[in-house]
Coordinates of C-alpha atoms and ligand atoms in Angstrom, one line a residue:
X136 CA -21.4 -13.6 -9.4
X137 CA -21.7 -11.2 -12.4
X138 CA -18.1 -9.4 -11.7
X139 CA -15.0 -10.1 -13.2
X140 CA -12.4 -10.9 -10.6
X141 CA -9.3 -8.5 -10.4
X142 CA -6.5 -10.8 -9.9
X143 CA -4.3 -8.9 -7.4
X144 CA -1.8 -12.3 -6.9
X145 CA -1.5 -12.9 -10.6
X146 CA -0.9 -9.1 -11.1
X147 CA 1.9 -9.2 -8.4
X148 CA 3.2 -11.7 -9.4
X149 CA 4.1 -10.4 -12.8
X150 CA 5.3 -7.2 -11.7
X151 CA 7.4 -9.0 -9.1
X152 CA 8.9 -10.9 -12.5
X153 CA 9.6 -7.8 -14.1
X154 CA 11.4 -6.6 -11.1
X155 CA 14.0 -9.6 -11.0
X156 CA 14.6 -8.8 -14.3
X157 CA 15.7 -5.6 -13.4
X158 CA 17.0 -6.5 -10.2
X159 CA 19.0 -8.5 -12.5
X160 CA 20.2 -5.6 -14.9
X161 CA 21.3 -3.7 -11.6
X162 CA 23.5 -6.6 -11.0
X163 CA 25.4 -6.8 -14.1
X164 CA 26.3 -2.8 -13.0
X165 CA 27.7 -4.2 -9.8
X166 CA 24.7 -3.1 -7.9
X167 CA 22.5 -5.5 -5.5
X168 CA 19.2 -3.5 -4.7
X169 CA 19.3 -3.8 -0.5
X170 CA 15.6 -3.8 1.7
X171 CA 16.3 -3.1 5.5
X172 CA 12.9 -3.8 7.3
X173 CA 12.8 -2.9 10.7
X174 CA 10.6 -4.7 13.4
X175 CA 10.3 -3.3 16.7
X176 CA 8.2 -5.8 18.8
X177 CA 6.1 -9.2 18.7
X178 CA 3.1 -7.8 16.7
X179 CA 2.1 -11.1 15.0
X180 CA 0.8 -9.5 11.9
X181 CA 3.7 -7.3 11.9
X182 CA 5.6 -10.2 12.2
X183 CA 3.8 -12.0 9.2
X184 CA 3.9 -9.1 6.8
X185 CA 7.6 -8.7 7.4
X186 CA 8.5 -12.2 6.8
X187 CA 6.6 -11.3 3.4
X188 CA 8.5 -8.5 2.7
X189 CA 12.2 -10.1 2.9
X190 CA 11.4 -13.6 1.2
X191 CA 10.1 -11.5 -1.9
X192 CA 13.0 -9.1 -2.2
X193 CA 15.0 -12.4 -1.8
X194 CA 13.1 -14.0 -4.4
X195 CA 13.3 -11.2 -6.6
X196 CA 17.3 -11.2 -6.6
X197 CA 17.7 -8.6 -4.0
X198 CA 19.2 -8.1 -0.4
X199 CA 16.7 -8.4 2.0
X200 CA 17.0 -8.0 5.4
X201 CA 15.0 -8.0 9.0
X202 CA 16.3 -6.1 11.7
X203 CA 14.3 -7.1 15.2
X204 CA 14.6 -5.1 17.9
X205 CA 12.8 -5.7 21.5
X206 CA 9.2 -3.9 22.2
X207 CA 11.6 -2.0 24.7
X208 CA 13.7 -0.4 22.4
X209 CA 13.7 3.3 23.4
X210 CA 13.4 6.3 20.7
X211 CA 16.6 7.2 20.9
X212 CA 18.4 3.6 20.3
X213 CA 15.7 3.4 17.4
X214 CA 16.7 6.7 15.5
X215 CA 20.0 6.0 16.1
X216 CA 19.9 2.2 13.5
X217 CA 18.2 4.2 11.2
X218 CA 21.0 6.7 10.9
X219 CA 23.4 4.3 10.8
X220 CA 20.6 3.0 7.3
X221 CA 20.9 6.2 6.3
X222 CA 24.6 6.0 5.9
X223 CA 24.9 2.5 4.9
X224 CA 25.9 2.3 0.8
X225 CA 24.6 -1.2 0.3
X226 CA 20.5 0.0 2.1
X227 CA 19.2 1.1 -0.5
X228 CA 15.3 1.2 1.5
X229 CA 14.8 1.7 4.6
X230 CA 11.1 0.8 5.8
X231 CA 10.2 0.8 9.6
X232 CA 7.2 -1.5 10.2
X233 CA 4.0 -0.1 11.6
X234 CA 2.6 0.5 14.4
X235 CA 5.7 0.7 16.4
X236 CA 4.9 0.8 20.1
X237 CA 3.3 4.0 22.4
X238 CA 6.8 5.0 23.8
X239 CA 7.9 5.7 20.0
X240 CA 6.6 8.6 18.1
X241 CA 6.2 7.2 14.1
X242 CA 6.3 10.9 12.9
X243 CA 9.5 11.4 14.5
X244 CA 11.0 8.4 13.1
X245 CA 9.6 8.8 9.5
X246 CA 11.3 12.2 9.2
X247 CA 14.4 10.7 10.1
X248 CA 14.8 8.1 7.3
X249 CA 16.3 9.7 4.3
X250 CA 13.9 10.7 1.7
X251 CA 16.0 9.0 -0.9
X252 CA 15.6 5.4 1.3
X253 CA 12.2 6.4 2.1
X254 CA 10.7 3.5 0.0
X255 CA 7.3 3.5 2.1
X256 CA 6.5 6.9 0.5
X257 CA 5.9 8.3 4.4
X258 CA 8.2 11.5 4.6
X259 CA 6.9 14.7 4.1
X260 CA 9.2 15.3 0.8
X261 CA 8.0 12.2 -0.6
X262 CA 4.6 13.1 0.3
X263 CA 4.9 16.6 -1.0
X264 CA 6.5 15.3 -3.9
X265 CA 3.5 13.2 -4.9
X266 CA 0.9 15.8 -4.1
X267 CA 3.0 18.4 -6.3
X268 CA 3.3 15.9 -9.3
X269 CA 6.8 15.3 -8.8
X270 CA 7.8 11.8 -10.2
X271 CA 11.5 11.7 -8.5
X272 CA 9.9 11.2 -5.1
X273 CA 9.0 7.5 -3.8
X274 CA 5.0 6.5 -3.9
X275 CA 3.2 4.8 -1.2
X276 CA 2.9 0.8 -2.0
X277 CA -0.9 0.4 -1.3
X278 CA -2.3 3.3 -3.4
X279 CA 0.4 3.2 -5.9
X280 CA -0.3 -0.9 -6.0
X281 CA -4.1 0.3 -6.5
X282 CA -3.6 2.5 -9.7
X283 CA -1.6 -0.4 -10.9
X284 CA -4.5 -3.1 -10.6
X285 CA -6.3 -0.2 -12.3
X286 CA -4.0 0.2 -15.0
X287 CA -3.4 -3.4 -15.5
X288 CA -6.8 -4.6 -15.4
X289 CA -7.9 -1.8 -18.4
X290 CA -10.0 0.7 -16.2
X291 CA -10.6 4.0 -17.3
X292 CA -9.9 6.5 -14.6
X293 CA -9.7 9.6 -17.2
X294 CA -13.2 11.6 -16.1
X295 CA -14.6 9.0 -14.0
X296 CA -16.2 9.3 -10.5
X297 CA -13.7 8.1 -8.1
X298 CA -15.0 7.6 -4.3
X299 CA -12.5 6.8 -1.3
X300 CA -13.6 5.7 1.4
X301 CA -11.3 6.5 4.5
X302 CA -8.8 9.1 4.7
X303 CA -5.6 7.9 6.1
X304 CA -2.4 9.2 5.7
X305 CA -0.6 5.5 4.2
X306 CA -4.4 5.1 1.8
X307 CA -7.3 7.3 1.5
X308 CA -5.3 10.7 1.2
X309 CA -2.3 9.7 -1.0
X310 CA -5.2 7.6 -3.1
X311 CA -6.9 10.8 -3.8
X312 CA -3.9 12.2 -4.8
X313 CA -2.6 9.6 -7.3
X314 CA -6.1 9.7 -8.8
X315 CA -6.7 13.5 -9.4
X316 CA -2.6 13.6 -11.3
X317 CA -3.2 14.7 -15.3
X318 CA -1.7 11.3 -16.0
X319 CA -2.6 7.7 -16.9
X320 CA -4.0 6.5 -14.1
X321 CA -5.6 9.5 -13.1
X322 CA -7.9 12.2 -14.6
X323 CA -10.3 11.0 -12.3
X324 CA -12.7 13.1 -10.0
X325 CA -12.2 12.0 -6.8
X326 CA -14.4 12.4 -3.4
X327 CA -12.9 11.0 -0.3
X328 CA -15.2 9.7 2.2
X329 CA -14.9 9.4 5.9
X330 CA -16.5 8.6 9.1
X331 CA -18.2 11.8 9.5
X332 CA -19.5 12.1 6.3
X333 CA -22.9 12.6 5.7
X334 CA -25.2 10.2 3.5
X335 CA -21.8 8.3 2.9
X336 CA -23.8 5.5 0.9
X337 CA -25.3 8.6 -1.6
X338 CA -21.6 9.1 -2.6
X339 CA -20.7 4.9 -2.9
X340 CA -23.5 4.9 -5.3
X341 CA -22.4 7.2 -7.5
X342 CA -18.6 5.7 -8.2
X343 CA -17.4 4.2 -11.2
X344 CA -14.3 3.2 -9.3
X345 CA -14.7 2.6 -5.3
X346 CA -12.2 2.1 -3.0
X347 CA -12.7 1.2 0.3
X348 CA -9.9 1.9 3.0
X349 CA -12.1 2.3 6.7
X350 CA -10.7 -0.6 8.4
X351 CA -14.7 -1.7 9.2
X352 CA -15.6 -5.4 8.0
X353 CA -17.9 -5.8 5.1
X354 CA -19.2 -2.1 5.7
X355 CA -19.6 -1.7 1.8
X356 CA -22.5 -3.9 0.3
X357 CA -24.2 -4.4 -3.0
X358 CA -26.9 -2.4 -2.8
X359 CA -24.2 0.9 -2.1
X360 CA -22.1 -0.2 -5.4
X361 CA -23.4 1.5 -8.9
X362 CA -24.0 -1.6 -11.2
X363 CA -21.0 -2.1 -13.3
X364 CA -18.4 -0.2 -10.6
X365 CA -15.0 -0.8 -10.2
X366 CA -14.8 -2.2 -6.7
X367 CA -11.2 -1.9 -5.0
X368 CA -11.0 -3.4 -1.5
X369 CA -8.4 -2.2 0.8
X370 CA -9.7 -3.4 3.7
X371 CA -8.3 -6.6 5.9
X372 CA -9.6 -7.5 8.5
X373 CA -9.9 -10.8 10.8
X374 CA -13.8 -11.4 12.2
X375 CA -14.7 -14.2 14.1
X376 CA -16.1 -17.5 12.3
X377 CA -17.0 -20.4 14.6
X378 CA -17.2 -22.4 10.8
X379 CA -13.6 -22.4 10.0
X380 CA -11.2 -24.7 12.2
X381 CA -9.2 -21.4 12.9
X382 CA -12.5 -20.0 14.5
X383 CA -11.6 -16.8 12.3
X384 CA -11.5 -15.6 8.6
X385 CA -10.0 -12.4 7.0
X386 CA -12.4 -10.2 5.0
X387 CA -12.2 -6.9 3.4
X388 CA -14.3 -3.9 4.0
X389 CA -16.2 -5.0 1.2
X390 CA -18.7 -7.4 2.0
X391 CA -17.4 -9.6 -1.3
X392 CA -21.1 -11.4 -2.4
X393 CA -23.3 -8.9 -2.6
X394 CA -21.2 -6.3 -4.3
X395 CA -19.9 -8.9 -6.8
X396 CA -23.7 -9.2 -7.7
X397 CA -23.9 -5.9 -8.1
X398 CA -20.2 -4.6 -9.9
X399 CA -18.1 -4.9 -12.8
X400 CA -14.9 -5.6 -11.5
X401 CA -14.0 -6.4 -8.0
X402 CA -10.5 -7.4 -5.9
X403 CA -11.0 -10.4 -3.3
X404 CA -9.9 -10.1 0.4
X405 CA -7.0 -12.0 0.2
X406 CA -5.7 -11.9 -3.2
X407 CA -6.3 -8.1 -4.6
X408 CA -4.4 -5.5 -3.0
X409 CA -2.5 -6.7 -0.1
X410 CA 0.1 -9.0 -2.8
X411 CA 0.5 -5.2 -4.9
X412 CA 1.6 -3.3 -1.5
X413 CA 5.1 -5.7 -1.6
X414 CA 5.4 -5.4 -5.2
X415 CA 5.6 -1.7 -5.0
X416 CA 7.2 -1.7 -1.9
X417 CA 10.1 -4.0 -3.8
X418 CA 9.9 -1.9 -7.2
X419 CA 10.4 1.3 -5.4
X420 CA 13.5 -0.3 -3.2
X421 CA 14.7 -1.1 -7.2
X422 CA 14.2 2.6 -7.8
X423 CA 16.6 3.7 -4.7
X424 CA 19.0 1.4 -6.4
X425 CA 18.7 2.6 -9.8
X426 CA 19.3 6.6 -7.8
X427 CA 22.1 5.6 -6.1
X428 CA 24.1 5.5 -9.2
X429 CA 22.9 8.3 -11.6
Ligands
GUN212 N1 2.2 -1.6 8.6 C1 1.1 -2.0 7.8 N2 1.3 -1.6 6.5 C2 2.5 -1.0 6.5 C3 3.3 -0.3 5.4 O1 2.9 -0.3 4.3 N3 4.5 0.2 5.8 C4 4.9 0.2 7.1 N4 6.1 0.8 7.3 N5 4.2 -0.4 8.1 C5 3.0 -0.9 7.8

């Protein structure tokens, strides 16, 4: 392996002890940052990642809670708890766990979260905010956890060639965003990528920094990475593998052994982005907190 390894749990990590320190400066104000997660049904990832969620706002000196509602909850019954969020002083963040099911419309119930709670960045004023420049707005956690491991790990994004691949609302079109702001952490020139581009590979190779956010296993391999790249994996995704007792292993959209071969830096699938997306999803719920009293 010639690449160095971006650590995306040691990064975390530290962020997440910079949080409880401020977590813990909120409390000597008489303020206790407050998480409300909302489940609605058995998803078992769901499920996983929101266990996640509430034991690090917990360990991080904050209120977390987990509402569960049944997969039978209708619209109306859902719109009406997040109101009730909304009006609640001590939820300070609201975030509604995706994919809710079919009966539910998740545009409808984004916009009804209040932008100032809005701490997954999905509302239109937040995401108008962040496309204007606006820094009093909330950022999504995975592409806002991205430009940290960026700006953590000393990469230069000022003039380089940066190449997304997907164009999602929660990754690939925020990430472009983030990465074209006059700011640290930006400056870039950005291409975004997506499954009807053509000659998608002649664009990988010509990245500094590539980020990969498709949702297709191990699509990305060396021989598409420019020597010496930045390689951010976004992917997760669970393929079958008749080697492991589980019968199944989690892998990015990167295929990991070729391209660390081939670039500079790389994150691993687990272990790069996926532990940033909580620590920005806590640091922004901090943020609420910190607006709620100035
Ligand atoms: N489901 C998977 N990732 C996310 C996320 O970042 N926010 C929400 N609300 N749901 C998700």
């Amino acid at each position: 392996m010639r690449a160095e390894l971006i650590d995306g749990a040691a990064i975390a990590a530290q962020i997440r002890s910079e949080i409880a320190r401020d977590v813990g400066a909120l409390a000597a104000r008489g303020v206790v940052p407050g998480l409300t997660v909302v489940l609605v049904g058995e998803d078992p990832a769901s499920a996983v990642y929101v266990a996640n969620k509430e034991k690090f706002a917990k360990q991080a000196g904050m209120r977390g809670d987990t509402i569960r509602l049944a997969a039978s909850t209708s619209q109306a019954e859902l719109l009406a708890l997040v109101e009730r969020l909304n009006a609640d002083p001590a939820v300070h963040g609201i975030l509604v766990q995706m994919p809710l099911p079919s009966h539910i419309d998740p545009d409808v119930v984004i916009r009804h979260i209040d932008p100032r709670k809005d701490v997954d960045g999905f509302h239109p004023v937040n995401v108008g905010k962040l496309l204007i420049g606006h820094t009093d707005g909330f950022l999504p956690c995975t592409p806002a956890g991205v430009i940290e491991l960026l700006l953590r790990s000393g990469v230069e994004t000022r003039g380089a060639e940066a190449v997304i691949v997907g164009r999602s609302n929660i990754v690939g079109k925020p990430m472009a965003a983030l990465l074209m702001q006059p700011r640290a952490g930006g400056d870039a020139t950005v291409t975004v990528c997506h499954s009807r581009s053509r000659d998608l590979y002649e664009h990988t190779r010509r990245a500094d920094i590539l980020i990969a956010a498709i949702g297709r296993a191990e699509m990305i391999r060396g021989e598409h990475i420019k020597p010496g790249a930045t390689v951010i994996d976004v992917g997760m995704n669970r393929v079958a593998d008749p080697s492991r007792a589980s019968g199944s292993r989690l892998c990015g959209d990167v295929h990991f052994d070729s391209a660390a071969e081939v670039a500079g830096r790389i994150t691993p699938v687990p272990g790069g982005v996926g532990p940033m997306t909580i620590a920005m999803l806590l640091q922004n719920a901090v943020r609420a907190a910190e607006r709620s009293i100035t």
